Tab-separated table of C-alpha atoms in Angstrom:
chain	number	residue	atom	x	y	z
V	1	ASP	CA	-19.020	162.089	82.624
V	2	ASP	CA	-21.370	159.421	83.964
V	3	THR	CA	-24.040	160.533	81.509
V	4	LYS	CA	-21.563	160.428	78.669
V	5	ALA	CA	-20.417	156.983	79.769
V	6	GLN	CA	-24.028	155.747	79.883
V	7	LEU	CA	-24.713	157.187	76.462
V	8	LEU	CA	-21.609	155.562	75.085
V	9	VAL	CA	-22.573	152.239	76.623
V	10	GLY	CA	-26.132	152.545	75.338
V	11	GLY	CA	-24.922	153.465	71.897
V	12	SER	CA	-22.505	150.568	71.917
V	13	GLU	CA	-25.332	148.172	72.899
V	14	ASP	CA	-27.591	149.572	70.179
V	15	THR	CA	-24.803	149.224	67.692
V	16	GLN	CA	-24.226	145.636	68.775
V	17	VAL	CA	-27.952	144.855	68.573
V	18	GLY	CA	-28.156	146.478	65.148
V	19	ALA	CA	-25.110	144.572	63.977
V	20	ALA	CA	-26.598	141.332	65.296
V	21	GLY	CA	-29.894	142.071	63.515
V	22	ASN	CA	-28.105	142.743	60.263
V	23	THR	CA	-26.166	139.526	60.655
V	24	THR	CA	-29.391	137.589	61.264
V	25	GLU	CA	-31.059	139.140	58.206
V	26	ILE	CA	-28.042	138.347	56.058
V	27	ALA	CA	-28.018	134.753	57.299
V	28	THR	CA	-31.767	134.419	56.628
V	29	SER	CA	-31.384	135.817	53.098
V	30	GLU	CA	-28.539	133.398	52.421
V	31	GLU	CA	-30.625	130.466	53.684
V	32	GLU	CA	-33.556	131.515	51.510
V	33	ALA	CA	-31.272	131.848	48.511
V	34	VAL	CA	-29.838	128.388	49.165
V	35	ALA	CA	-33.351	126.908	49.560
V	36	THR	CA	-34.557	128.598	46.372
V	37	GLU	CA	-31.532	127.315	44.478
V	38	ALA	CA	-32.152	123.829	45.821
V	39	ASP	CA	-35.811	123.967	44.762
V	40	THR	CA	-34.797	125.178	41.316
V	41	GLU	CA	-32.324	122.328	40.982
V	42	LYS	CA	-35.011	119.856	42.087
V	43	GLU	CA	-37.453	121.228	39.518
V	44	GLU	CA	-34.816	121.049	36.807
V	45	ASP	CA	-33.908	117.511	37.850
V	46	GLY	CA	-37.615	116.559	37.878
V	47	SER	CA	-38.142	118.045	34.421
V	48	GLU	CA	-35.076	116.252	33.100
V	49	GLU	CA	-36.260	112.967	34.630
V	50	LEU	CA	-39.725	113.452	33.118
V	51	LEU	CA	-38.233	114.181	29.703
V	52	ASP	CA	-35.958	111.150	30.042
V	53	GLU	CA	-38.957	108.961	30.925
V	54	GLN	CA	-40.988	110.292	28.005
V	55	ASN	CA	-38.095	109.805	25.604
V	56	THR	CA	-37.509	106.309	26.949
V	57	ALA	CA	-41.181	105.406	26.588
V	58	SER	CA	-41.268	106.824	23.054
V	59	SER	CA	-38.115	104.927	22.146
V	60	GLU	CA	-39.556	101.722	23.577
V	61	GLU	CA	-42.768	102.170	21.598
V	62	GLU	CA	-40.847	102.826	18.417
V	63	SER	CA	-38.614	99.857	19.169
V	64	ASN	CA	-41.636	97.616	19.775
V	65	GLU	CA	-43.245	98.776	16.537
V	66	THR	CA	-39.989	98.207	14.667
V	67	ASP	CA	-39.574	94.767	16.235
V	68	GLU	CA	-43.131	93.780	15.323
V	69	THR	CA	-42.637	94.948	11.749
V	70	THR	CA	-39.237	93.274	11.570
V	71	VAL	CA	-40.764	90.006	12.733
V	72	LEU	CA	-43.135	90.193	9.784
V	73	CYS	CA	-40.242	90.906	7.426
V	74	GLN	CA	-38.577	87.481	7.591
V	75	ASP	CA	-38.023	84.854	4.916
V	76	ASP	CA	-41.039	82.630	4.390
V	77	PRO	CA	-39.861	79.044	5.104
V	78	ASP	CA	-42.684	77.621	2.965
V	79	PHE	CA	-41.990	79.837	-0.042
V	80	LYS	CA	-41.558	78.054	-3.396
V	81	PHE	CA	-41.075	80.217	-6.445
V	82	LYS	CA	-43.758	79.350	-9.007
V	83	GLY	CA	-44.369	76.160	-7.006
V	84	TYR	CA	-41.006	74.581	-7.878
V	85	GLU	CA	-39.579	72.327	-5.193
V	86	ASP	CA	-36.354	73.609	-3.541
V	87	PHE	CA	-36.809	76.945	-5.315
V	88	ASN	CA	-36.911	78.714	-1.928
V	89	CYS	CA	-35.439	81.939	-0.546
V	90	GLU	CA	-32.038	80.413	0.110
V	91	TYR	CA	-31.823	79.045	-3.424
V	92	ILE	CA	-32.761	82.464	-4.861
V	93	LYS	CA	-30.134	84.171	-2.710
V	94	GLU	CA	-27.376	81.806	-3.836
V	95	ASN	CA	-28.339	81.074	-7.423
V	96	LYS	CA	-31.045	83.415	-8.742
V	97	PRO	CA	-30.798	86.836	-7.006
V	98	GLU	CA	-32.477	88.450	-10.015
V	99	LYS	CA	-35.697	86.674	-8.986
V	100	CYS	CA	-35.926	88.993	-6.006
V	101	ASN	CA	-37.522	91.622	-8.231
V	102	LYS	CA	-39.912	89.184	-9.884
V	103	LEU	CA	-43.565	88.963	-8.978
V	104	HIS	CA	-45.026	85.957	-7.192
V	105	ASP	CA	-48.819	85.935	-6.694
V	106	GLY	CA	-48.822	89.597	-7.675
V	107	GLU	CA	-46.222	90.697	-5.113
V	108	LYS	CA	-42.466	91.214	-5.366
V	109	VAL	CA	-40.569	88.159	-4.126
V	110	GLY	CA	-37.805	90.058	-2.341
V	111	VAL	CA	-40.226	92.355	-0.499
V	112	VAL	CA	-42.911	89.886	0.595
V	113	SER	CA	-41.462	86.369	0.568
V	114	CYS	CA	-37.678	86.670	0.918
V	115	PRO	CA	-36.802	90.108	2.382
V	116	VAL	CA	-33.791	88.838	4.352
V	117	SER	CA	-32.283	86.718	1.556
V	118	CYS	CA	-32.886	89.484	-0.977
V	119	ASP	CA	-31.699	92.248	1.412
V	120	MET	CA	-35.039	94.069	1.086
V	121	VAL	CA	-36.061	94.324	4.745
V	122	ASP	CA	-36.465	98.115	4.535
V	123	GLU	CA	-38.808	97.816	1.566
V	124	CYS	CA	-40.727	95.106	3.439
V	125	VAL	CA	-41.069	97.339	6.533
V	126	GLU	CA	-42.399	100.210	4.416
V	127	LEU	CA	-44.901	97.866	2.757
V	128	GLN	CA	-46.107	96.492	6.105
V	129	GLU	CA	-46.472	99.999	7.551
V	130	SER	CA	-48.456	101.112	4.519
V	131	LYS	CA	-50.722	98.084	4.943
V	132	VAL	CA	-51.269	98.970	8.597
V	133	ASP	CA	-52.089	102.576	7.691
V	134	ALA	CA	-54.488	101.425	4.981
V	135	ALA	CA	-56.165	99.041	7.431
V	136	LEU	CA	-56.589	101.863	9.954
V	137	GLU	CA	-58.060	104.186	7.340
V	138	ASN	CA	-60.422	101.441	6.213
V	139	ALA	CA	-61.493	100.825	9.816
V	140	LEU	CA	-62.149	104.538	10.314
V	141	GLU	CA	-64.190	104.704	7.107
V	142	ASN	CA	-66.189	101.652	8.187
V	143	ASN	CA	-66.845	103.241	11.567
V	144	GLU	CA	-68.015	106.456	9.903
V	145	THR	CA	-70.213	104.483	7.517
V	146	LEU	CA	-71.642	102.469	10.398
V	147	SER	CA	-72.267	105.651	12.365
V	148	ASN	CA	-74.022	107.286	9.403
V	149	THR	CA	-76.057	104.131	8.778
V	150	THR	CA	-77.050	103.971	12.428
V	151	SER	CA	-78.089	107.624	12.357
V	152	GLU	CA	-80.170	107.043	9.224
V	153	GLU	CA	-81.784	103.970	10.772
V	154	ASP	CA	-82.553	105.915	13.937
V	155	ALA	CA	-84.099	108.679	11.825
V	156	VAL	CA	-86.240	106.128	9.938
V	157	VAL	CA	-87.326	104.508	13.195
V	158	THR	CA	-88.140	107.916	14.663
V	159	ASN	CA	-90.194	108.905	11.602
V	160	THR	CA	-91.956	105.539	11.603
V	161	THR	CA	-92.726	105.868	15.297
V	162	ALA	CA	-94.081	109.381	14.767
V	163	GLU	CA	-96.267	108.156	11.907
V	164	GLU	CA	-97.517	105.248	14.009
V	165	ILE	CA	-98.320	107.601	16.867
V	166	ALA	CA	-100.166	109.900	14.449
V	167	ASP	CA	-102.100	106.922	13.021
V	168	VAL	CA	-103.025	105.731	16.501
V	169	GLY	CA	-104.176	109.261	17.373
V	170	THR	CA	-106.308	109.391	14.225
V	171	GLU	CA	-107.812	105.977	14.977
V	172	ASN	CA	-108.603	107.037	18.528
V	173	ALA	CA	-110.231	110.259	17.255
V	174	ASP	CA	-112.293	108.290	14.723
V	175	ALA	CA	-113.302	105.795	17.386
V	176	LEU	CA	-114.305	108.634	19.698
V	177	GLU	CA	-116.371	110.285	16.950
V	178	GLY	CA	-118.008	106.936	16.203
V	179	THR	CA	-118.828	106.502	19.878
V	180	GLU	CA	-120.335	109.986	20.027
V	181	ASP	CA	-122.363	109.298	16.873
V	182	ASP	CA	-123.622	106.010	18.339
V	183	ALA	CA	-124.557	107.782	21.561
V	184	ALA	CA	-126.406	110.482	19.620
V	185	SER	CA	-128.206	107.816	17.604
V	186	ASP	CA	-129.188	105.997	20.797
V	187	ASP	CA	-130.494	109.275	22.240
V	188	THR	CA	-132.531	109.917	19.092
V	189	LYS	CA	-133.996	106.420	19.217
V	190	ALA	CA	-134.889	106.876	22.887
V	191	GLN	CA	-136.555	110.202	22.123
V	192	LEU	CA	-138.507	108.635	19.279
V	193	LEU	CA	-139.577	105.768	21.499
V	194	VAL	CA	-140.644	108.170	24.241
V	195	GLY	CA	-142.514	110.337	21.745
V	196	GLY	CA	-144.234	107.298	20.273
V	197	SER	CA	-145.183	106.090	23.699
V	198	GLU	CA	-146.656	109.458	24.577
V	199	ASP	CA	-148.641	109.546	21.311
V	200	THR	CA	-149.898	106.052	21.983
V	201	GLN	CA	-150.903	107.017	25.465
V	202	VAL	CA	-152.707	110.142	24.203
V	203	GLY	CA	-154.481	108.106	21.537
V	204	ALA	CA	-155.502	105.499	24.071
V	205	ALA	CA	-156.853	108.184	26.396
V	206	GLY	CA	-158.837	109.712	23.497
V	207	ASN	CA	-160.353	106.358	22.598
V	208	THR	CA	-161.337	105.778	26.228
V	209	THR	CA	-163.032	109.193	26.377
V	210	GLU	CA	-164.962	108.512	23.163
V	211	ILE	CA	-166.144	105.142	24.471
V	212	ALA	CA	-167.293	106.693	27.757
V	213	THR	CA	-169.222	109.448	25.895
V	214	SER	CA	-170.948	106.882	23.674
V	215	GLU	CA	-172.002	104.857	26.670
V	216	GLU	CA	-173.386	107.973	28.395
V	217	GLU	CA	-175.318	108.953	25.263
V	218	ALA	CA	-176.758	105.445	25.039
V	219	VAL	CA	-177.906	105.561	28.680
V	220	ALA	CA	-179.475	109.009	28.138
V	221	THR	CA	-181.270	107.829	25.008
V	222	GLU	CA	-182.575	104.766	26.834
V	223	ALA	CA	-183.817	106.969	29.709
V	224	ASP	CA	-185.589	109.278	27.258
V	225	THR	CA	-187.234	106.321	25.594
V	226	GLU	CA	-188.443	105.003	28.902
V	227	LYS	CA	-189.864	108.451	29.821
V	228	GLU	CA	-191.697	108.693	26.519
V	229	GLU	CA	-193.171	105.242	27.064
V	230	ASP	CA	-194.272	106.146	30.600
V	231	GLY	CA	-195.842	109.387	29.336
V	232	SER	CA	-197.735	107.519	26.681
V	233	GLU	CA	-199.067	105.024	29.168
V	234	GLU	CA	-200.158	107.775	31.513
V	235	LEU	CA	-201.845	109.569	28.620
V	236	LEU	CA	-203.684	106.433	27.668
């Protein structure tokens, strides 16, 4: 009975521990689910805020562009149709609305000079936008032309520099050859001078030897003459 009681108590404790563990796991899973849902909501809110900011910025840019274009599309206070005094935008609106479609300095009056009075602001905005686009295209073409011109100029400068370097190299080679030729010429002259000096010395030595031999022969002849004279005297 005691053993059974202990087993029952132990089993009850294990059951309680297991139940407590399950409860803790369930609570943890619920907390994680709540945290994940909160993070998802934050991400969605952040994405919505980012989209709202981008849309707002885009709308502001479009509004600024529209405002700038609209500012350009106002009645010209100095406009005078064909130069007539008081023939301005207000006069055309009240008395001559058909003049809105007439040309003034090559451009339609209602679009360029009197868009508000002629109710042609939309046409004026389109014209101004087309002018801006044309100006941008022209600027891009000029930049491309300038870039191509710069590249061509750089190529010409590079070729010129290469040719100059080649010319300088050729001049240096010619100068070096000339220096070598001059040195060879100087060596030849020195050799000729040395050879001439040696020949002169040999010739001088030969002349000295011939002079000495002549003097010796003269002395011998004189001695023979003296002997002959002495012999003759003795004979007498």
